[in-house]
mmCIF file of C-alpha atoms in Angstrom:
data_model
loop_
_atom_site.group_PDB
_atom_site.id
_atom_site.type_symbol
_atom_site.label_atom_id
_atom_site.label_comp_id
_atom_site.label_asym_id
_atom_site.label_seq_id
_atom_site.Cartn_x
_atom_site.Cartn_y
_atom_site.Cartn_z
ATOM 1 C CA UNK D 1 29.714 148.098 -31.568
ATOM 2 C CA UNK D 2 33.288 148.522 -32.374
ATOM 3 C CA UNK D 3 35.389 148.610 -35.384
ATOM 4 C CA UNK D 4 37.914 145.959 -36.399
ATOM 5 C CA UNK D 5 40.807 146.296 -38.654
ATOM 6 C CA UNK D 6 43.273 143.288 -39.389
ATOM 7 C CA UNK D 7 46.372 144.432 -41.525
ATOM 8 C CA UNK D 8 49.537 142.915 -43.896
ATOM 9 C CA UNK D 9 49.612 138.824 -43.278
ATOM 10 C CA UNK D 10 46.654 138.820 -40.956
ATOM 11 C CA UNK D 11 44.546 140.201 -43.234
ATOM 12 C CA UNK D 12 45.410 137.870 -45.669
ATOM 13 C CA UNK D 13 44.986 134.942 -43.684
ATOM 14 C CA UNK D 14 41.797 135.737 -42.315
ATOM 15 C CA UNK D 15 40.625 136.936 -45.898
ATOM 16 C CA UNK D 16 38.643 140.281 -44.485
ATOM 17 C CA UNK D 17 40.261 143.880 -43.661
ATOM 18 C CA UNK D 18 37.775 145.506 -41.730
ATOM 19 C CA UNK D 19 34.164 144.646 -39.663
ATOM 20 C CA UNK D 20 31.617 146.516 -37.510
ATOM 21 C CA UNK D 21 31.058 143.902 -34.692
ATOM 22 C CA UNK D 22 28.859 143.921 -31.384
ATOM 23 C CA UNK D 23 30.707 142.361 -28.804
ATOM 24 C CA UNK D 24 29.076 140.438 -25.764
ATOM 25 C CA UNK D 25 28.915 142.295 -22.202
ATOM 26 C CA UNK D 26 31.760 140.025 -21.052
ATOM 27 C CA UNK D 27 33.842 140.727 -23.694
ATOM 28 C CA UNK D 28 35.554 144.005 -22.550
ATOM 29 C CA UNK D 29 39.385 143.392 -22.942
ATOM 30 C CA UNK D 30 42.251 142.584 -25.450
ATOM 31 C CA UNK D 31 42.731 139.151 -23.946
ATOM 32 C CA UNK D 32 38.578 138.382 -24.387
ATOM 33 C CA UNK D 33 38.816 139.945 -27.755
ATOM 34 C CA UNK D 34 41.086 137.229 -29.372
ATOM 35 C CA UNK D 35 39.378 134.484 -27.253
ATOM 36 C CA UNK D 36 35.863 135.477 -28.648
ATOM 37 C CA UNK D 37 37.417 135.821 -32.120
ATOM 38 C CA UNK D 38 39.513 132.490 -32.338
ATOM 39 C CA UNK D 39 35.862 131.093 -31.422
ATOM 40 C CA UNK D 40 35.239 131.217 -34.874
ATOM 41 C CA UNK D 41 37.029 128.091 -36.319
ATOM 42 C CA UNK D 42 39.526 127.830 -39.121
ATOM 43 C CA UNK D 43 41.758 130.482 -40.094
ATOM 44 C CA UNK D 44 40.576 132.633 -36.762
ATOM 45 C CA UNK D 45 40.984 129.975 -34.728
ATOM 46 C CA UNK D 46 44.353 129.370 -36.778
ATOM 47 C CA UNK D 47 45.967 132.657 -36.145
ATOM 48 C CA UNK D 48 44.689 133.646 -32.897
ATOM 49 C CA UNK D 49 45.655 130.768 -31.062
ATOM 50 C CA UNK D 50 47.611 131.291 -27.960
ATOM 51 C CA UNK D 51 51.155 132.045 -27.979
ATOM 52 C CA UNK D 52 50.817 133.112 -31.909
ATOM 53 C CA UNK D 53 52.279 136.795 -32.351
ATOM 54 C CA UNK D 54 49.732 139.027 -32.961
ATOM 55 C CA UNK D 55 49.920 143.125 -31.834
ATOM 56 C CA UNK D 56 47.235 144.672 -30.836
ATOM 57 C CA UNK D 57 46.036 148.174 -31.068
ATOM 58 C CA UNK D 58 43.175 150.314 -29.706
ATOM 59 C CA UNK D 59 42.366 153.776 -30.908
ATOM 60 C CA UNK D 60 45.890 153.691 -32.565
ATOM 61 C CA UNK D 61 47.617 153.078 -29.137
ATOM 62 C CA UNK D 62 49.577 149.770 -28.875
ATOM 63 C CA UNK D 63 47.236 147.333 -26.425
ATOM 64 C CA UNK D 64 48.666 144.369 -24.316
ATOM 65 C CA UNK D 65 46.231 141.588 -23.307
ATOM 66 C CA UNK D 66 44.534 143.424 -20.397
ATOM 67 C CA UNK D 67 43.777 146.962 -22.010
ATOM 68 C CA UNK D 68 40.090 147.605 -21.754
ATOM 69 C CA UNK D 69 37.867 147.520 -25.310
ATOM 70 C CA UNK D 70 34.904 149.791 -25.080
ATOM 71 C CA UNK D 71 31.881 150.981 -27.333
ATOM 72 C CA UNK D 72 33.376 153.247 -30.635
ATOM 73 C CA UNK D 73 36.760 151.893 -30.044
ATOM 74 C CA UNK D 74 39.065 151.097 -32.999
ATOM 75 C CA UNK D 75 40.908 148.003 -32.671
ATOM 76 C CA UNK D 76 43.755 146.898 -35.249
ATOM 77 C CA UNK D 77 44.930 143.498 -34.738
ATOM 78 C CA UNK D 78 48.286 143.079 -36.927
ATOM 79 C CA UNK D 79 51.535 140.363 -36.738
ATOM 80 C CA UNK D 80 55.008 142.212 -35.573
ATOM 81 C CA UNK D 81 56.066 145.283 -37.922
ATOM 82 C CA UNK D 82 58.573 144.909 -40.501
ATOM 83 C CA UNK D 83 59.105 148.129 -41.681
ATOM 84 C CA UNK D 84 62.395 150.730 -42.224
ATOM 85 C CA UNK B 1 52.674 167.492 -28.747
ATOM 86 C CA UNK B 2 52.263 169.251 -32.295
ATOM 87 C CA UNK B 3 51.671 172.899 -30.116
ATOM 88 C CA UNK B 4 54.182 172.032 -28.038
ATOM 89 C CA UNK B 5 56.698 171.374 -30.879
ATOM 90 C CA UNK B 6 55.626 174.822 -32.715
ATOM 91 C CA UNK B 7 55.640 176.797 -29.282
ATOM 92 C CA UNK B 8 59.526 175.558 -29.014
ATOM 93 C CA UNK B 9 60.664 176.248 -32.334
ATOM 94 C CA UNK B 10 60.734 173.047 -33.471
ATOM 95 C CA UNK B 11 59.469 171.719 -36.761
ATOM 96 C CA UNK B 12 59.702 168.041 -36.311
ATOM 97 C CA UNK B 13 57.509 165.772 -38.492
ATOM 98 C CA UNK B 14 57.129 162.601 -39.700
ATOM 99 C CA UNK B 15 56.246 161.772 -43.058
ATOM 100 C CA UNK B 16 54.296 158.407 -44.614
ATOM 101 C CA UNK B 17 54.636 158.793 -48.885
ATOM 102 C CA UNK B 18 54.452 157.233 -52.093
ATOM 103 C CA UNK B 19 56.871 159.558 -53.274
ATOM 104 C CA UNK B 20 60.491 159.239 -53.150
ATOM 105 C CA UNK B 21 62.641 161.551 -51.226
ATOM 106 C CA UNK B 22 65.788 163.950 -51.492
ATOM 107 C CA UNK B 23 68.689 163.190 -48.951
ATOM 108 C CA UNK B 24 69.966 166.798 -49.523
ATOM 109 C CA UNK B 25 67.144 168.942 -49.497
ATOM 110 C CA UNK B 26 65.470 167.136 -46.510
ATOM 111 C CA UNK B 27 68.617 167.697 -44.729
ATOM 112 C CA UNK B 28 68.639 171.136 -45.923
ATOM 113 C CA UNK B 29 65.277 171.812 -44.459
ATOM 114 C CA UNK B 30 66.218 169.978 -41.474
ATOM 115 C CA UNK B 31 68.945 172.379 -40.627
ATOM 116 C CA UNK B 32 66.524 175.267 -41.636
ATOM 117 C CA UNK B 33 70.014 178.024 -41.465
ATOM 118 C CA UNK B 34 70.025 177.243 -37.442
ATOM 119 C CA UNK B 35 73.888 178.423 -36.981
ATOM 120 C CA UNK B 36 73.627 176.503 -33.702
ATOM 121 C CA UNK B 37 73.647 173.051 -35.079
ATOM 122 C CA UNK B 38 76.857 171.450 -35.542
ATOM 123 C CA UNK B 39 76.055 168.189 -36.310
ATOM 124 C CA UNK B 40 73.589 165.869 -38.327
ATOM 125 C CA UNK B 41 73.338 162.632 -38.541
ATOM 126 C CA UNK B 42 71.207 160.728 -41.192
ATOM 127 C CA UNK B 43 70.235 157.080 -41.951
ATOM 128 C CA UNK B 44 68.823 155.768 -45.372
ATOM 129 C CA UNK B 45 67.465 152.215 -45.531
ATOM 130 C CA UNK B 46 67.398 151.062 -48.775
ATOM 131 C CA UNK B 47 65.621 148.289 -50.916
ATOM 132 C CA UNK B 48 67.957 145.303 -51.281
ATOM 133 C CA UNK B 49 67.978 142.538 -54.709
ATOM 134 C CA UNK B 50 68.443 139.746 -51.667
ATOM 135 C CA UNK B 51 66.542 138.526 -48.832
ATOM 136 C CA UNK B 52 66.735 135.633 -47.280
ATOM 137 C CA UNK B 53 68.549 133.490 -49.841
ATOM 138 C CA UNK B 54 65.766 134.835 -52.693
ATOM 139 C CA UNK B 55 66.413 137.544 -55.429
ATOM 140 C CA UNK B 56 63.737 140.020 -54.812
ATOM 141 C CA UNK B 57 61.814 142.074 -57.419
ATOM 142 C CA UNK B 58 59.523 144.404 -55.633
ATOM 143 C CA UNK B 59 59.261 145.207 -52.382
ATOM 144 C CA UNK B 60 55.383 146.294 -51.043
ATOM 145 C CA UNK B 61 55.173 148.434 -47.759
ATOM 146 C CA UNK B 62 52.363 148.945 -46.209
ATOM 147 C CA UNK B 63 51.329 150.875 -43.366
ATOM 148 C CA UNK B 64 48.424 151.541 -40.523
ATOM 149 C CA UNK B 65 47.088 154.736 -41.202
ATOM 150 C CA UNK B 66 46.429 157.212 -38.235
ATOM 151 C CA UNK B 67 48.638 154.953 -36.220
ATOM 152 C CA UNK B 68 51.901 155.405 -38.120
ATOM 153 C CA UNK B 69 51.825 159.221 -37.931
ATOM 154 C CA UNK B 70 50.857 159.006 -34.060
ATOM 155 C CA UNK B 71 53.732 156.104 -33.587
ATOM 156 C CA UNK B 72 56.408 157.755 -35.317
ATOM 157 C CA UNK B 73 55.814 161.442 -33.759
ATOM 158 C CA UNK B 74 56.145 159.664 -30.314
ATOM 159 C CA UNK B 75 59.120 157.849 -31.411
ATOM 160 C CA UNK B 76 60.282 161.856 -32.107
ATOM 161 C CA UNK B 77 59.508 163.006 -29.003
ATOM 162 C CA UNK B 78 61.017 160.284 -27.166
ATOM 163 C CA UNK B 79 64.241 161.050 -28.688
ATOM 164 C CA UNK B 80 63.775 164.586 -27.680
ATOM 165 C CA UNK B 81 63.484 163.953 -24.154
ATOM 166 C CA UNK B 82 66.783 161.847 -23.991
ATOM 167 C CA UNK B 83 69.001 163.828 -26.043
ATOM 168 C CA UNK B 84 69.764 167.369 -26.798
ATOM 169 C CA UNK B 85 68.662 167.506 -30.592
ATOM 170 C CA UNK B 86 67.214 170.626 -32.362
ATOM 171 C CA UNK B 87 65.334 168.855 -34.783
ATOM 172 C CA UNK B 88 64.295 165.233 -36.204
ATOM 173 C CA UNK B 89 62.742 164.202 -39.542
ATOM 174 C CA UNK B 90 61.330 160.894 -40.291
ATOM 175 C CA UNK B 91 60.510 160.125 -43.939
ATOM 176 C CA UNK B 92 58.974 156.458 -44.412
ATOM 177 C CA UNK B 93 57.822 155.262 -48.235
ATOM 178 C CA UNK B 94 55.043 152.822 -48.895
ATOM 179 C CA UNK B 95 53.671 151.183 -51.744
ATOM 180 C CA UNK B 96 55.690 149.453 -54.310
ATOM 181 C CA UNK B 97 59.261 149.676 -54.391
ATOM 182 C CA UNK B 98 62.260 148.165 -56.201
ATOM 183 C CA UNK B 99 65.543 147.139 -55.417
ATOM 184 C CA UNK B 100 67.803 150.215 -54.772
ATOM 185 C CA UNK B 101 65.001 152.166 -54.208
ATOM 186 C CA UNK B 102 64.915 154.318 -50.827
ATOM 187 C CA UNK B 103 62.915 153.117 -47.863
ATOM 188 C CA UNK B 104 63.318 155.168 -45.064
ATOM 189 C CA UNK B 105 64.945 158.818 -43.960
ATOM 190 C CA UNK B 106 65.857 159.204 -40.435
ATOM 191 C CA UNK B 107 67.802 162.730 -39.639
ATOM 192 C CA UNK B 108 68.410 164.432 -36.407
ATOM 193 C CA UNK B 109 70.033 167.647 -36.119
ATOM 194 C CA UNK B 110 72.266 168.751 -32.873
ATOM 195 C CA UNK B 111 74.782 170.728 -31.599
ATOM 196 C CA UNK B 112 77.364 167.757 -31.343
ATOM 197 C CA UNK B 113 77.723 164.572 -33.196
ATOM 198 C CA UNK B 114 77.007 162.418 -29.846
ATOM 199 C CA UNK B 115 73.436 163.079 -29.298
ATOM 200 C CA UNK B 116 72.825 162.780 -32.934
ATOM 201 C CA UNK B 117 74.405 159.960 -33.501
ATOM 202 C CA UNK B 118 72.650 158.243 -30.493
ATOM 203 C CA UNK B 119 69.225 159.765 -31.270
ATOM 204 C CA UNK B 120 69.263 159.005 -35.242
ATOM 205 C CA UNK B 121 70.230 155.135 -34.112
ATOM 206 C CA UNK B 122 66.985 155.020 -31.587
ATOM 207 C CA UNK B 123 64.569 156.483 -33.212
ATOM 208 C CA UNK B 124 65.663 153.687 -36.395
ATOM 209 C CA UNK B 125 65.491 151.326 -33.802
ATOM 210 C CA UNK B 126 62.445 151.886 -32.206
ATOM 211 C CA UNK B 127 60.488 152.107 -35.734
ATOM 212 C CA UNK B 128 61.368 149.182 -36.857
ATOM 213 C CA UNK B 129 59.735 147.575 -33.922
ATOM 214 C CA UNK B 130 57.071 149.976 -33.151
ATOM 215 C CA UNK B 131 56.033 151.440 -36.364
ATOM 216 C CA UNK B 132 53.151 149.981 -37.807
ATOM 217 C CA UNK B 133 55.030 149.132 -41.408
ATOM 218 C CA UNK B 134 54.788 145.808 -43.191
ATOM 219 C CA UNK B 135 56.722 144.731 -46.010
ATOM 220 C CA UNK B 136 56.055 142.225 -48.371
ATOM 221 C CA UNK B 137 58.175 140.322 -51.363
ATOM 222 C CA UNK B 138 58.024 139.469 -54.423
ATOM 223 C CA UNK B 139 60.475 136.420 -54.977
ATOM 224 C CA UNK B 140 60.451 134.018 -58.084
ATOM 225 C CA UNK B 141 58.360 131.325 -55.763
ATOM 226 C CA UNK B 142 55.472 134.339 -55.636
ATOM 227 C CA UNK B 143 55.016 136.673 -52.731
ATOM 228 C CA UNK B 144 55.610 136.408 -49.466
ATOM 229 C CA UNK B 145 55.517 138.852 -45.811
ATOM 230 C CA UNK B 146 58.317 139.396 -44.482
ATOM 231 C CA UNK B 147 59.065 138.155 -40.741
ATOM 232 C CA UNK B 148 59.859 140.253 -38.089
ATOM 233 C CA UNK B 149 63.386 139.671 -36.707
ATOM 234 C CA UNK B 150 64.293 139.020 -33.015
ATOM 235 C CA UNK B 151 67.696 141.180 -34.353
ATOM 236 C CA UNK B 152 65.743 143.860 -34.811
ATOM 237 C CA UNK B 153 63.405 143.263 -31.097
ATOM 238 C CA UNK B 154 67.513 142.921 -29.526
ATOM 239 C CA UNK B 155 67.942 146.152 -30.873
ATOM 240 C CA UNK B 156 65.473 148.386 -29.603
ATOM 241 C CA UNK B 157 65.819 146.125 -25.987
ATOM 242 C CA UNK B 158 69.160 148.058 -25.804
ATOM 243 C CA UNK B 159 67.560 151.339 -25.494
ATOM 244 C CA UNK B 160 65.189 150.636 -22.598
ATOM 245 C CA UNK B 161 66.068 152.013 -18.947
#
């Protein structure tokens, strides 16, 4: 199991700000993440298309596509910051 | 890092609020009577009534918390390691804000004006690509998220070894 948080636009768009989900045994990176996630149709398959801008973070750590996802983990997925 | 930073001396932070802030007596605590520093440099970023060709009437930040306090301390200590700088304060607001309304407080204290010039410019360089902020705007065609900027992605590039 691992918790998922989407934030700002993302969150919008994909109309839910947090989940508890249990991923498959394959499923053990960033990259696999989105791919299992855009799996979903619509607005998932929408925004987490390849080559759409989406940051990633894992236990409040910025991710890139080949960071390992584990059991307990917190991941955030999020579009570019805009802040200052 | 937060022993570390009390085992120097130091008493950086970084701040996420709702409440607005005071230029003066952040900077006064910043300097904290430390005869040593001769120089401090400050940035305020500010909410502006224009944005992309639309008069804006309330500006929403929002913010990732337990990430934003861990991104913007290491944005701190980065800027420690590559200048000479007593002290740095970050101050970010979220919520709802208004035109003219502050945004941001970036300060760095140091014995000359180079290193805090130079470290005050990074560290407002590196949040607003790094931080995990999001701003959103209320124009008269409804609201909309703002887009991040490739200016802003140039920026921070410069900084990088």
């Amino acid at each position: 199991m691992i918790h998922l948080v989407y934030l700002a636009r993302l969150r919008d768009a994909l109309g839910t700000a947090a989940e508890s989900v249990d991923l498959p045994r394959e499923v053990s990176t960033v990259r696999a993440l989105l791919a299992w996630l855009a799996q979903r149709g619509g607005a998932w398959t929408q925004e987490l298309a390849p080559g759409r801008a989406v940051r990633v973070a894992v236990n409040h750590d910025v991710a890139r596509a080949d960071t390992p996802i584990r059991a307990g983990d917190e991941v955030a997925l999020f579009p570019p910051v805009t802040g200052g | 890092m937060h022993e570390r930073d009390q085992r120097e001396g130091m008493a950086m932070s970084a701040r996420v609020q709702v409440e607005d802030f005071d230029v003066a007596h952040e900077i006064s605590q910043l300097r904290a009577g430390n005869a040593k520093v001769g120089a401090v440099a400050a940035f305020i970023g500010l909410v502006r009534d224009l944005n992309d060709a639309a008069a804006i009437s309330t500006l929403t930040l929002e913010h990732y918390p337990g990430m934003t306090e861990k991104a913007l301390a290491g944005i701190i200590a980065e800027a420690k390691q590559r200048w000479e700088v007593f002290d740095a304060l970050i101050v970010h607001r979220v919520g709802k804000l208004e035109p003219a309304d502050q945004i941001v407080l970036v300060a760095v204290s140091s014995a000359h004006r180079g290193d805090a010039f130079a470290a005050c410019e990074f560290i407002m360089d590196y949040l607003k690509t790094k931080a995990p902020f999001w701003k959103k705007e209320d124009t008269p065609a409804g609201e909309r998220w703002v887009e991040a900027r490739a200016s802003d992605d140039d920026a921070a590039a410069r900084w990088q070894r």
